[in-house]
CSV table of C-alpha atoms in Angstrom, one decimal:
chain,number,residue,atom,x,y,z
A,316,ALA,CA,-35.8,-44.4,-6.5
A,317,SER,CA,-36.9,-40.9,-7.4
A,318,ARG,CA,-37.8,-38.3,-4.7
A,319,PRO,CA,-41.4,-37.1,-4.8
A,320,ALA,CA,-41.4,-33.4,-6.1
A,321,ALA,CA,-42.5,-32.2,-2.4
A,322,ALA,CA,-39.1,-33.3,-1.0
A,323,VAL,CA,-37.0,-31.6,-3.4
A,324,VAL,CA,-35.6,-28.4,-2.0
A,325,ALA,CA,-33.4,-25.9,-3.7
A,326,GLN,CA,-30.2,-25.4,-1.8
A,327,ALA,CA,-27.8,-22.5,-1.9
A,328,PRO,CA,-24.2,-23.2,-1.9
A,329,VAL,CA,-23.0,-23.4,1.8
A,330,PRO,CA,-19.9,-21.4,2.5
A,331,ARG,CA,-16.7,-23.7,3.5
A,332,ALA,CA,-16.6,-21.9,6.9
A,333,ALA,CA,-20.3,-22.6,7.8
A,334,VAL,CA,-19.8,-26.3,6.9
A,335,VAL,CA,-20.3,-28.2,10.4
A,336,THR,CA,-18.6,-31.6,10.6
A,337,GLN,CA,-19.7,-34.1,13.1
A,338,ALA,CA,-17.5,-35.0,15.9
A,339,PRO,CA,-15.9,-38.3,15.9
A,340,LYS,CA,-18.1,-41.1,17.6
A,341,PRO,CA,-16.6,-42.7,20.6
A,342,ALA,CA,-14.7,-45.6,19.8
A,343,ALA,CA,-15.8,-49.1,21.1
A,344,ASP,CA,-12.4,-50.1,22.3
A,345,LYS,CA,-8.9,-48.7,22.8
A,346,GLN,CA,-7.2,-50.0,19.6
A,347,GLU,CA,-10.2,-48.6,17.4
A,348,SER,CA,-9.9,-45.1,19.3
A,349,ALA,CA,-6.0,-45.2,18.6
A,350,ARG,CA,-6.6,-45.7,15.0
A,351,ALA,CA,-9.4,-43.2,14.9
A,352,ALA,CA,-7.7,-40.3,16.6
A,353,PRO,CA,-9.1,-37.0,15.5
A,354,VAL,CA,-6.9,-34.9,13.1
A,355,LYS,CA,-6.4,-31.5,14.1
A,356,PRO,CA,-7.3,-29.1,11.4
A,357,THR,CA,-4.4,-27.1,10.0
A,358,PRO,CA,-4.9,-23.1,9.7
A,359,SER,CA,-5.6,-21.9,6.2
A,360,THR,CA,-3.2,-19.0,6.0
A,361,PRO,CA,-2.0,-17.9,2.8
A,362,ALA,CA,1.7,-18.4,1.8
A,363,PRO,CA,3.7,-15.3,2.5
A,364,ALA,CA,4.3,-13.3,-0.7
A,365,LYS,CA,7.6,-13.5,-2.6
A,366,PRO,CA,9.3,-10.0,-2.9
A,367,THR,CA,9.5,-9.0,-6.4
A,368,LYS,CA,12.6,-7.0,-8.0
A,369,ALA,CA,10.6,-3.7,-7.8
A,370,ALA,CA,10.3,-4.0,-4.0
A,371,ALA,CA,14.0,-4.8,-3.6
A,372,SER,CA,15.2,-1.8,-5.0
A,373,PRO,CA,14.5,1.6,-3.9
A,374,PRO,CA,13.1,4.2,-6.5
A,375,ALA,CA,15.8,6.5,-8.1
A,376,ALA,CA,16.1,9.8,-6.3
A,377,PRO,CA,14.9,12.6,-8.2
A,378,ARG,CA,17.5,14.6,-10.1
A,379,SER,CA,15.9,18.0,-10.0
A,380,PRO,CA,13.4,19.9,-7.9
A,381,ASP,CA,11.1,19.9,-11.0
A,382,GLU,CA,11.3,15.9,-11.2
A,383,ALA,CA,10.7,15.7,-7.5
A,384,CYS,CA,7.6,17.9,-7.7
A,385,SER,CA,6.1,16.3,-11.0
A,386,GLY,CA,2.5,15.6,-11.2
A,387,LEU,CA,1.5,18.6,-8.9
A,388,ASN,CA,-0.6,21.4,-10.0
A,389,PHE,CA,0.9,24.9,-10.9
A,390,PHE,CA,0.4,26.4,-7.4
A,391,ARG,CA,1.4,23.3,-5.5
A,392,LYS,CA,4.4,22.6,-7.7
A,393,ALA,CA,5.8,26.2,-6.9
A,394,PHE,CA,5.5,25.7,-3.1
A,395,CYS,CA,7.1,22.1,-3.6
A,396,VAL,CA,10.0,23.5,-5.9
A,397,ASN,CA,10.7,26.0,-2.9
A,398,ARG,CA,10.7,23.3,-0.4
A,399,GLU,CA,12.9,21.1,-2.6
A,400,CYS,CA,15.2,23.9,-3.1
A,401,ALA,CA,15.7,24.6,0.7
A,402,ASN,CA,16.9,20.9,1.0
A,403,SER,CA,20.6,20.5,0.9
A,404,ARG,CA,20.6,18.0,-1.9
A,405,PHE,CA,19.4,20.7,-4.3
A,406,THR,CA,20.8,24.0,-3.0
A,407,GLN,CA,23.5,24.3,-5.7
A,408,HIS,CA,21.0,22.9,-8.4
A,409,PRO,CA,20.9,25.5,-11.3
A,410,GLN,CA,17.1,25.7,-11.0
A,411,CYS,CA,17.5,26.6,-7.3
A,412,VAL,CA,20.2,29.0,-7.7
A,413,ALA,CA,18.2,31.0,-10.3
A,414,LEU,CA,15.1,30.8,-8.2
A,415,ARG,CA,17.0,32.3,-5.2
A,416,ARG,CA,18.6,34.9,-7.5
A,417,ASP,CA,15.0,36.0,-8.7
A,418,SER,CA,13.7,36.0,-5.1
A,419,GLU,CA,16.5,38.2,-4.0
A,420,ALA,CA,16.0,40.5,-6.8
A,421,ARG,CA,12.4,40.9,-5.9
A,422,GLU,CA,13.0,41.4,-2.3
A,423,ARG,CA,15.6,44.2,-3.1
A,424,SER,CA,13.0,45.8,-5.5
A,425,GLU,CA,10.5,45.7,-2.8
A,426,ARG,CA,12.6,47.3,-0.3
A,427,GLU,CA,13.6,50.1,-2.8
A,428,ARG,CA,9.9,50.6,-3.7
A,429,GLN,CA,9.2,51.0,0.2
A,430,ARG,CA,12.1,53.5,0.7
A,431,GLY,CA,10.8,55.6,-2.1
A,432,GLY,CA,13.6,55.1,-4.4
C-alpha cells in the first residue's frame, strides 16, 4: 500500500485562488438535479472596519502658532509661524502681535537707513 519512490513528487502548497474545483456532474434525473443544485460561491470581502474613538473625534486645534508649526526645522518653522499669524485665528495671539511689532520696527529702520537718516 505504499507508493514506489519514483511516484512520490514534492508538491508546493497551492494558493486558494489557484485551486480548481470540478463542475458538478449532470444529474441522472430531475429529482437528483434539484438536490444537487450548485451552490453559488460567496464573495470573500473583509468585514468593514469598525470606527475607533480616535477617528470619531477630530484632533484638538493648536493653541498657538508654535504648536501649529511644531516638528518643522528652523527655517520652515519661521515661514509657518508667519503664515499662521496671518490666519484670523492667531492675529491677536501674543506671539503674532510681537512678530508684527518686530517686523514693523525692522521695516521702519530699513526706510530710515535708505533715506540716510
